[in-house]
Amino acid sequence: MSRDGFGSKIGVIAAAAGSAVGLGNIYRFPCELGNNGGGAFLLVYLLIVICLGIPVMLSEFVIGRSTQKNPIGAFKTLRPRSAWPVFGYLGVFCAFIIMAFYSTVAGWTLEYIVKAVGNQFQGKDLATIEGEFEAFHQVGWKNVLWQCIFIFLTGFVVFKGVADGIEKYAKILMPLLVVILIVLGVKSLTLPGAGEGFSFLFKPDFSKITGPVLVSALGQAFFSLSMGMGVLITYGSYIKKDDNMATTALSVTLADTLVAVLAGVVIFPAAFSFGVQPTAGMGLVFSTLPMIFNQMTGGYIFCIIFFVLLAVAALTSTISLLEVIVAYLVEEVHITRRWATVLASAGCMAVGVFASLSLKQGTSLTIAGMSFFDGLDFLSAKILLPVGAFFIVLFVGWIMGKKWFNTELTNEGKLKLSIKGVIFFIIKYLAPLAIAVIFISGFL
Ligand code: PHE
């Protein structure tokens, strides 16, 4: 069977960066940072990204490209008749879980596009904007409707296939998002009282570093880079045999980190200036941003463009999540791409509805004292991704080994890559150890 592949080098980077850059950077990163001590969190986060980001990403790429398979098929090919494919299934399961709550927030971006076009933020104060956001969650059907529309859009792109679907959208719009974030960052930094927010973000208070903060940073790093659940194995399987995966991983990691830090620079100075608590969670983005636009010349247009780009960024991420499930269904269950897309989308909607509805006040949709929405977020980012990444590096480092890894990474010796030794050392020793220690420290 001939497989879809990415059309060009920039296509691979664009698609993988498209998966990485999304609500995780602009919505989830500020929430986690605000709730976990600000600058200290940023420091730990950056350390984890620098030390573990590229090695873990390359482990996934190598598994994917060497087998040309979805995560389950890949483990089955490399270690037939073993328990390893379990981690492929875990990845597909995780894609479902993430899709279910991620599509809730993605749906909000559509609601906010409509609000922005209708000029509904103009002249309102923070309390009113916050109140309206809260009130929106109480209208369950509206959240669910937007969420379903978003999943439908995702299914549409995924159905059209990898090359002319994902690539085309990601290539043009992601750079635009960076530009608009820079403009917003400049505006945010010049607001009165912005300095305090800037210090919150960049001045680490080391006493804030605790086990749970470490786990949050670890989970956020994996979540943001789309690592630990097979998205990158799947995308790796579409990478051409003569591409340089190391530079791809480096570009994706840099782009993703740049967007996250920029999002922080946009959100926190403004939040402190307007009096939004850093622990405000969802409101941090969905209330602070409209307030910035209110203060800007041309704010009306900027607001529309921003939320459109945010929706697109979310879309290139949901595409990658759905693609994992679809690739599995097509290649392992042997159903057509069309039916796989319909089935996967319907499944995500079925679970996702509960995530959306669980944000209503006084909801009974809770797990372990959290709303269903928060429960899915916690389960995926703080448990499934670290566990998945742990076993992926273990597999590459200890089961497949250095020779196999280096052969695939260097395109059978055609690339030099003098740092390959360091990368493999991290994969084999440092990454499993660091992930295990952080994971355990968070739950002790
Ligand atoms: N990395 C995406 C983001 O930051 C979310 C994501 C996580 C996508 C895991 C795929 C897999 O928005």
Coordinates of C-alpha atoms and ligand atoms in Angstrom, one line a residue:
M1 CA 0.0 0.0 0.0
S2 CA 1.4 3.4 -0.9
R3 CA 1.4 5.8 2.0
D4 CA 0.8 9.5 2.2
G5 CA 4.0 11.5 2.8
F6 CA 4.9 15.1 3.4
G7 CA 5.6 16.9 0.2
S8 CA 8.7 18.8 1.2
K9 CA 11.1 19.4 4.0
I10 CA 9.3 22.6 5.1
G11 CA 6.1 20.6 5.0
V12 CA 7.3 18.2 7.7
I13 CA 8.5 21.0 10.0
A14 CA 5.4 22.9 9.4
A15 CA 3.1 20.0 10.2
A16 CA 5.0 18.9 13.3
A17 CA 5.3 22.5 14.4
G18 CA 1.6 22.9 13.6
S19 CA 0.9 20.0 16.0
A20 CA 3.1 21.4 18.7
V21 CA 2.0 25.0 18.6
G22 CA -1.5 25.4 19.7
L23 CA -3.7 26.0 22.7
G24 CA -1.1 24.3 24.7
N25 CA 1.2 27.2 24.2
I26 CA -1.2 30.1 24.3
Y27 CA -3.9 28.8 26.7
R28 CA -2.5 26.0 28.8
F29 CA 1.1 27.3 29.3
P30 CA 0.0 30.6 31.0
C31 CA -2.5 28.7 33.1
E32 CA 0.1 26.2 34.4
L33 CA 2.7 28.9 34.8
G34 CA 0.3 31.1 36.7
N35 CA -0.7 28.3 39.0
N36 CA 2.8 27.0 39.6
G37 CA 4.8 29.9 40.8
G38 CA 5.6 31.9 37.7
G39 CA 9.3 32.3 36.9
A40 CA 10.4 29.2 38.7
F41 CA 8.0 27.2 36.5
L42 CA 9.4 28.8 33.4
L43 CA 12.9 27.9 34.4
V44 CA 12.1 24.3 35.0
Y45 CA 10.0 24.1 31.9
L46 CA 12.9 25.5 29.8
L47 CA 15.4 23.1 31.3
I48 CA 13.1 20.1 30.6
V49 CA 12.6 21.3 27.0
I50 CA 16.3 21.8 26.4
C51 CA 17.4 18.6 28.0
L52 CA 14.6 16.2 27.1
G53 CA 12.7 17.8 24.2
I54 CA 14.9 16.9 21.3
P55 CA 15.9 13.4 22.4
V56 CA 12.4 12.3 23.2
M57 CA 11.1 13.9 19.9
L58 CA 13.8 12.1 17.9
S59 CA 13.0 8.8 19.6
E60 CA 9.5 9.1 18.3
F61 CA 10.6 10.2 14.8
V62 CA 13.0 7.4 14.5
I63 CA 10.4 4.8 15.6
G64 CA 7.9 6.2 13.1
R65 CA 10.2 6.7 10.1
S66 CA 12.0 3.4 10.4
T67 CA 8.7 1.4 10.4
Q68 CA 6.5 3.8 8.3
K69 CA 3.7 2.9 10.6
N70 CA 1.2 4.2 13.1
P71 CA 2.3 3.9 16.8
I72 CA 0.7 0.4 17.3
G73 CA 1.9 -0.9 13.9
A74 CA 5.4 0.5 14.6
F75 CA 5.9 -1.3 17.9
K76 CA 4.4 -4.5 16.3
T77 CA 6.9 -4.3 13.5
L78 CA 9.9 -3.6 15.7
R79 CA 9.1 -6.1 18.4
P80 CA 6.5 -8.6 17.2
R81 CA 4.8 -10.8 19.7
S82 CA 5.8 -8.6 22.7
A83 CA 4.0 -6.4 25.1
W84 CA 5.4 -3.2 23.5
P85 CA 2.4 -2.4 21.2
V86 CA 0.5 -1.7 24.5
F87 CA 2.3 1.7 24.4
G88 CA 0.9 2.3 20.9
Y89 CA -2.6 1.6 22.2
L90 CA -1.9 3.9 25.1
G91 CA -1.0 6.6 22.6
V92 CA -4.2 6.2 20.6
F93 CA -6.2 6.2 23.9
C94 CA -4.4 9.4 24.9
A95 CA -5.2 11.1 21.6
F96 CA -8.9 10.4 22.4
I97 CA -8.6 11.9 25.9
I98 CA -6.7 15.0 24.8
M99 CA -9.0 15.5 21.8
A100 CA -12.0 15.4 24.1
F101 CA -11.1 18.3 26.3
Y102 CA -8.9 20.2 23.8
S103 CA -11.8 20.5 21.4
T104 CA -13.8 22.2 24.2
V105 CA -11.3 25.0 24.3
A106 CA -10.9 25.0 20.6
G107 CA -14.6 25.5 20.3
W108 CA -14.3 28.6 22.5
T109 CA -12.0 30.2 19.9
L110 CA -14.8 30.0 17.4
E111 CA -17.3 31.6 19.8
Y112 CA -14.6 34.3 20.4
I113 CA -14.2 34.9 16.7
V114 CA -17.9 35.6 16.5
K115 CA -17.8 37.9 19.5
A116 CA -14.8 39.7 18.0
V117 CA -16.5 40.2 14.7
G118 CA -19.6 41.5 16.5
N119 CA -17.4 44.0 18.4
Q120 CA -18.7 42.6 21.7
F121 CA -15.8 43.4 23.9
Q122 CA -15.6 47.1 23.0
G123 CA -15.8 49.4 26.0
K124 CA -16.4 46.6 28.5
D125 CA -14.5 46.4 31.7
L126 CA -12.7 43.3 33.0
A127 CA -15.5 42.2 35.4
T128 CA -18.0 42.3 32.5
I129 CA -15.8 40.3 30.2
E130 CA -15.0 37.8 32.9
G131 CA -18.7 37.5 33.8
E132 CA -19.7 36.9 30.2
F133 CA -17.0 34.1 29.8
E134 CA -18.4 32.5 33.0
A135 CA -22.0 32.8 31.7
F136 CA -21.0 31.3 28.4
H137 CA -20.0 28.0 30.2
Q138 CA -23.4 27.8 31.7
V139 CA -25.0 27.5 28.3
G140 CA -23.9 23.9 27.7
W141 CA -25.4 23.4 24.3
K142 CA -23.4 26.3 22.9
N143 CA -20.1 25.0 24.1
V144 CA -21.0 21.5 22.7
L145 CA -22.1 23.0 19.4
W146 CA -18.8 24.9 18.8
Q147 CA -16.9 21.8 20.0
C148 CA -18.7 19.6 17.5
I149 CA -18.1 22.1 14.7
F150 CA -14.5 22.2 15.5
I151 CA -14.2 18.4 15.5
F152 CA -16.0 18.3 12.2
L153 CA -13.6 20.8 10.7
T154 CA -10.7 18.7 11.9
G155 CA -12.2 15.6 10.4
F156 CA -12.6 17.4 7.1
V157 CA -8.9 18.3 6.9
V158 CA -7.8 14.8 8.1
F159 CA -10.0 13.2 5.5
K160 CA -8.3 15.0 2.7
G161 CA -5.1 13.3 3.6
V162 CA -1.7 14.4 4.9
A163 CA 0.0 16.2 2.1
D164 CA -2.6 18.6 0.7
G165 CA -4.5 18.8 4.0
I166 CA -2.3 19.4 6.9
E167 CA 0.7 20.9 5.1
K168 CA -1.1 23.6 3.2
Y169 CA -2.8 25.1 6.2
A170 CA 0.2 25.0 8.6
K171 CA 2.7 26.6 6.3
I172 CA 1.2 30.0 5.8
L173 CA -0.6 30.8 9.0
M174 CA 1.8 29.8 11.8
P175 CA 4.4 32.5 11.0
L176 CA 1.6 35.0 11.1
L177 CA 0.7 33.9 14.6
V178 CA 4.3 34.7 15.7
V179 CA 4.1 38.2 14.2
I180 CA 0.8 39.0 15.9
L181 CA 2.1 37.7 19.2
I182 CA 5.1 40.0 19.0
V183 CA 2.9 43.0 18.3
L184 CA 0.7 42.1 21.3
G185 CA 3.7 41.5 23.5
V186 CA 5.0 45.0 22.8
K187 CA 1.6 46.4 23.6
S188 CA 1.3 44.4 26.8
L189 CA 4.7 45.5 28.0
T190 CA 3.9 49.1 27.6
L191 CA 0.7 49.0 29.7
P192 CA 0.9 50.7 33.2
G193 CA 2.1 48.3 35.8
A194 CA 3.3 45.7 33.3
G195 CA 6.7 45.4 35.0
E196 CA 5.2 43.4 37.8
G197 CA 3.9 40.8 35.4
F198 CA 7.2 40.7 33.6
S199 CA 9.0 40.0 36.9
F200 CA 6.4 37.3 37.8
L201 CA 7.3 35.6 34.5
F202 CA 11.1 36.0 34.5
K203 CA 12.2 36.3 38.1
P204 CA 12.3 32.8 39.5
D205 CA 11.5 32.3 43.1
F206 CA 13.3 29.0 43.8
S207 CA 11.3 28.2 46.9
K208 CA 8.4 27.7 44.6
I209 CA 9.9 24.6 43.0
T210 CA 8.1 21.6 44.5
G211 CA 7.3 18.1 43.3
P212 CA 3.9 19.1 41.8
V213 CA 5.5 22.1 40.1
L214 CA 8.1 19.8 38.5
V215 CA 5.4 17.4 37.3
S216 CA 3.4 20.3 35.9
A217 CA 6.4 21.5 34.0
L218 CA 7.2 18.1 32.7
G219 CA 3.6 17.4 31.6
Q220 CA 3.4 20.9 30.0
A221 CA 6.6 20.3 28.1
F222 CA 5.4 17.0 26.7
F223 CA 2.0 18.3 26.0
S224 CA 3.3 21.4 24.2
L225 CA 5.7 19.4 22.1
S226 CA 3.0 16.8 21.4
M227 CA 5.3 14.1 22.8
G228 CA 4.7 10.9 24.5
M229 CA 1.7 9.6 22.8
G230 CA 2.5 8.8 19.2
V231 CA 1.7 11.9 17.3
L232 CA 5.4 12.2 16.4
I233 CA 5.6 8.5 15.6
T234 CA 2.8 9.0 13.2
Y235 CA 4.2 12.1 11.7
G236 CA 7.7 10.5 11.7
S237 CA 6.3 7.8 9.5
Y238 CA 5.5 10.4 6.9
I239 CA 9.1 11.9 6.9
K240 CA 11.2 11.1 3.9
K241 CA 14.2 8.8 4.1
D242 CA 16.6 11.6 3.2
D243 CA 15.3 14.3 5.5
N244 CA 17.4 15.4 8.5
M245 CA 15.2 14.6 11.5
A246 CA 17.6 16.3 13.9
T247 CA 17.2 19.7 12.4
T248 CA 13.5 19.1 12.1
A249 CA 13.3 18.3 15.8
L250 CA 15.4 21.4 16.6
S251 CA 13.2 23.7 14.5
V252 CA 10.0 22.4 16.0
T253 CA 11.2 22.7 19.6
L254 CA 12.5 26.2 19.0
A255 CA 9.3 27.3 17.3
D256 CA 7.1 25.8 20.0
T257 CA 9.1 27.3 22.9
L258 CA 9.2 30.7 21.2
V259 CA 5.4 30.8 21.0
A260 CA 5.0 29.7 24.6
V261 CA 7.4 32.3 25.9
L262 CA 5.8 35.0 23.7
A263 CA 2.4 34.0 25.0
G264 CA 3.7 34.5 28.5
V265 CA 5.1 37.9 27.6
V266 CA 1.7 38.9 26.1
I267 CA -0.5 37.5 29.0
F268 CA 1.3 38.3 32.3
P269 CA 2.3 42.0 32.0
A270 CA -1.3 42.7 30.8
A271 CA -2.9 40.5 33.4
F272 CA -1.0 42.3 36.2
S273 CA -1.9 45.6 34.6
F274 CA -5.6 44.9 34.5
G275 CA -5.7 43.1 37.9
V276 CA -6.3 39.5 36.6
Q277 CA -4.9 37.0 39.1
P278 CA -2.1 34.8 37.7
T279 CA -4.1 31.9 39.0
A280 CA -7.2 32.8 37.1
G281 CA -6.7 29.8 34.8
M282 CA -8.9 29.9 31.7
G283 CA -9.8 33.6 32.3
L284 CA -6.2 34.5 32.0
V285 CA -6.3 34.2 28.2
F286 CA -10.0 34.6 27.5
S287 CA -10.4 37.7 29.6
T288 CA -7.0 39.4 29.5
L289 CA -6.6 39.3 25.7
P290 CA -9.9 41.1 24.9
M291 CA -8.9 43.7 27.4
I292 CA -5.6 44.3 25.6
F293 CA -7.4 44.6 22.3
N294 CA -9.7 47.2 23.9
Q295 CA -6.7 49.4 24.6
M296 CA -5.2 49.1 21.2
T297 CA -5.6 51.2 18.1
G298 CA -6.9 48.8 15.5
G299 CA -7.9 46.5 18.3
Y300 CA -11.1 45.4 16.6
I301 CA -9.2 44.0 13.6
F302 CA -6.4 42.6 15.7
C303 CA -8.8 40.8 17.9
I304 CA -10.5 39.1 14.9
I305 CA -7.2 38.1 13.4
F306 CA -5.8 36.8 16.7
F307 CA -8.8 34.5 17.4
V308 CA -8.8 33.3 13.8
L309 CA -5.1 32.4 14.1
L310 CA -5.6 30.8 17.5
A311 CA -8.4 28.7 16.0
V312 CA -6.1 27.7 13.2
A313 CA -3.3 26.9 15.6
A314 CA -5.7 24.7 17.5
L315 CA -6.8 23.1 14.3
T316 CA -3.3 22.0 13.2
S317 CA -3.0 20.4 16.7
T318 CA -6.4 18.6 16.6
I319 CA -5.6 17.4 13.1
S320 CA -2.5 15.6 14.5
L321 CA -4.5 14.1 17.3
L322 CA -7.2 12.8 15.0
E323 CA -4.6 11.6 12.5
V324 CA -3.2 9.2 15.2
I325 CA -6.5 7.6 15.6
V326 CA -7.3 7.5 11.9
A327 CA -3.9 6.1 10.9
Y328 CA -4.4 3.4 13.5
L329 CA -7.9 2.5 12.2
V330 CA -6.8 2.5 8.6
E331 CA -3.7 0.5 8.9
E332 CA -4.5 -1.9 11.8
V333 CA -8.3 -2.3 11.6
H334 CA -8.3 -2.0 7.8
I335 CA -11.2 0.4 7.3
T336 CA -11.3 3.1 4.7
R337 CA -9.9 6.6 5.5
R338 CA -13.3 8.0 5.2
W339 CA -14.9 5.7 7.7
A340 CA -12.0 5.9 10.0
T341 CA -12.3 9.7 10.1
V342 CA -16.1 9.5 10.7
L343 CA -15.7 7.0 13.5
A344 CA -12.8 8.7 15.2
S345 CA -14.5 12.1 15.1
A346 CA -17.8 10.7 16.4
G347 CA -15.9 9.0 19.3
C348 CA -14.1 12.2 20.2
M349 CA -17.4 14.1 20.2
A350 CA -19.1 11.5 22.4
V351 CA -16.5 11.8 25.1
G352 CA -15.8 15.5 24.5
V353 CA -19.4 16.5 25.2
F354 CA -19.0 15.6 28.8
A355 CA -15.8 17.7 29.1
S356 CA -17.7 20.7 27.8
L357 CA -20.7 20.2 30.0
S358 CA -18.6 19.6 33.1
L359 CA -17.7 23.3 33.2
K360 CA -21.1 24.3 34.3
Q361 CA -21.4 25.5 37.8
G362 CA -22.4 22.8 40.3
T363 CA -22.0 20.1 37.7
S364 CA -22.1 16.5 38.8
L365 CA -19.7 15.5 36.0
T366 CA -16.6 15.2 38.2
I367 CA -13.8 12.7 38.7
A368 CA -11.5 12.6 41.8
G369 CA -12.8 16.0 43.0
M370 CA -12.1 17.7 39.6
S371 CA -14.4 18.5 36.8
F372 CA -14.4 16.0 34.0
F373 CA -12.6 18.5 31.9
D374 CA -9.8 19.0 34.4
G375 CA -9.7 15.3 35.0
L376 CA -9.0 14.5 31.4
D377 CA -6.4 17.3 31.3
F378 CA -4.7 15.9 34.4
L379 CA -4.8 12.3 33.2
S380 CA -3.3 13.1 29.9
A381 CA -0.6 15.7 30.6
K382 CA 0.5 14.6 34.1
I383 CA 0.1 10.8 33.8
L384 CA -0.2 9.4 30.3
L385 CA 2.3 11.6 28.5
P386 CA 5.1 11.1 31.0
V387 CA 4.4 7.4 31.2
G388 CA 4.3 7.2 27.4
A389 CA 7.5 9.2 27.0
F390 CA 9.2 7.1 29.6
F391 CA 8.5 3.8 27.8
I392 CA 9.3 5.3 24.4
V393 CA 12.9 6.3 25.5
L394 CA 13.3 3.0 27.3
F395 CA 12.3 1.2 24.1
V396 CA 14.7 3.1 22.0
G397 CA 17.6 3.2 24.5
W398 CA 17.5 -0.3 25.9
I399 CA 15.5 -2.5 23.5
M400 CA 16.4 -1.2 20.0
G401 CA 19.8 0.2 20.9
K402 CA 22.4 2.6 19.7
K403 CA 23.3 1.1 16.4
W404 CA 19.7 0.9 15.2
F405 CA 19.0 4.5 16.4
N406 CA 22.1 6.0 14.8
T407 CA 21.5 4.3 11.5
E408 CA 18.0 5.7 11.2
L409 CA 18.9 9.1 12.6
T410 CA 21.9 9.6 10.3
N411 CA 20.0 8.3 7.2
E412 CA 22.3 5.2 7.2
G413 CA 25.4 7.2 7.7
K414 CA 24.7 9.9 5.1
L415 CA 24.5 12.7 7.8
K416 CA 27.3 13.3 10.2
L417 CA 25.5 14.6 13.3
S418 CA 28.4 14.9 15.8
I419 CA 25.9 15.2 18.7
K420 CA 24.3 11.8 18.1
G421 CA 26.3 10.3 21.0
V422 CA 25.0 12.9 23.4
I423 CA 21.4 12.4 22.2
F424 CA 21.6 8.7 22.6
F425 CA 23.1 9.0 26.1
I426 CA 20.2 11.2 27.1
I427 CA 17.7 8.8 25.6
K428 CA 19.2 5.8 27.3
Y429 CA 20.1 7.2 30.8
L430 CA 19.1 10.7 31.5
A431 CA 15.6 10.9 30.1
P432 CA 14.2 7.8 31.8
L433 CA 15.8 8.7 35.1
A434 CA 14.6 12.4 34.9
I435 CA 11.1 11.4 33.9
A436 CA 10.9 8.8 36.7
V437 CA 12.3 11.0 39.4
I438 CA 10.0 14.0 38.5
F439 CA 7.0 11.7 38.2
I440 CA 7.5 10.1 41.5
S441 CA 8.4 13.4 43.3
G442 CA 5.0 14.8 42.2
F443 CA 3.0 12.0 43.6
L444 CA 4.8 11.3 46.9
Ligands
PHE1 N1 0.9 20.3 21.4 C1 -0.4 20.8 21.3 C2 -0.5 22.2 21.8 O1 0.4 22.6 22.5 C3 -1.4 19.8 21.9 C4 -1.1 18.4 21.6 C5 -0.7 17.5 22.6 C6 -1.3 17.9 20.3 C7 -0.5 16.2 22.3 C8 -1.1 16.6 20.0 C9 -0.6 15.8 21.0 O2 -1.5 22.8 21.6

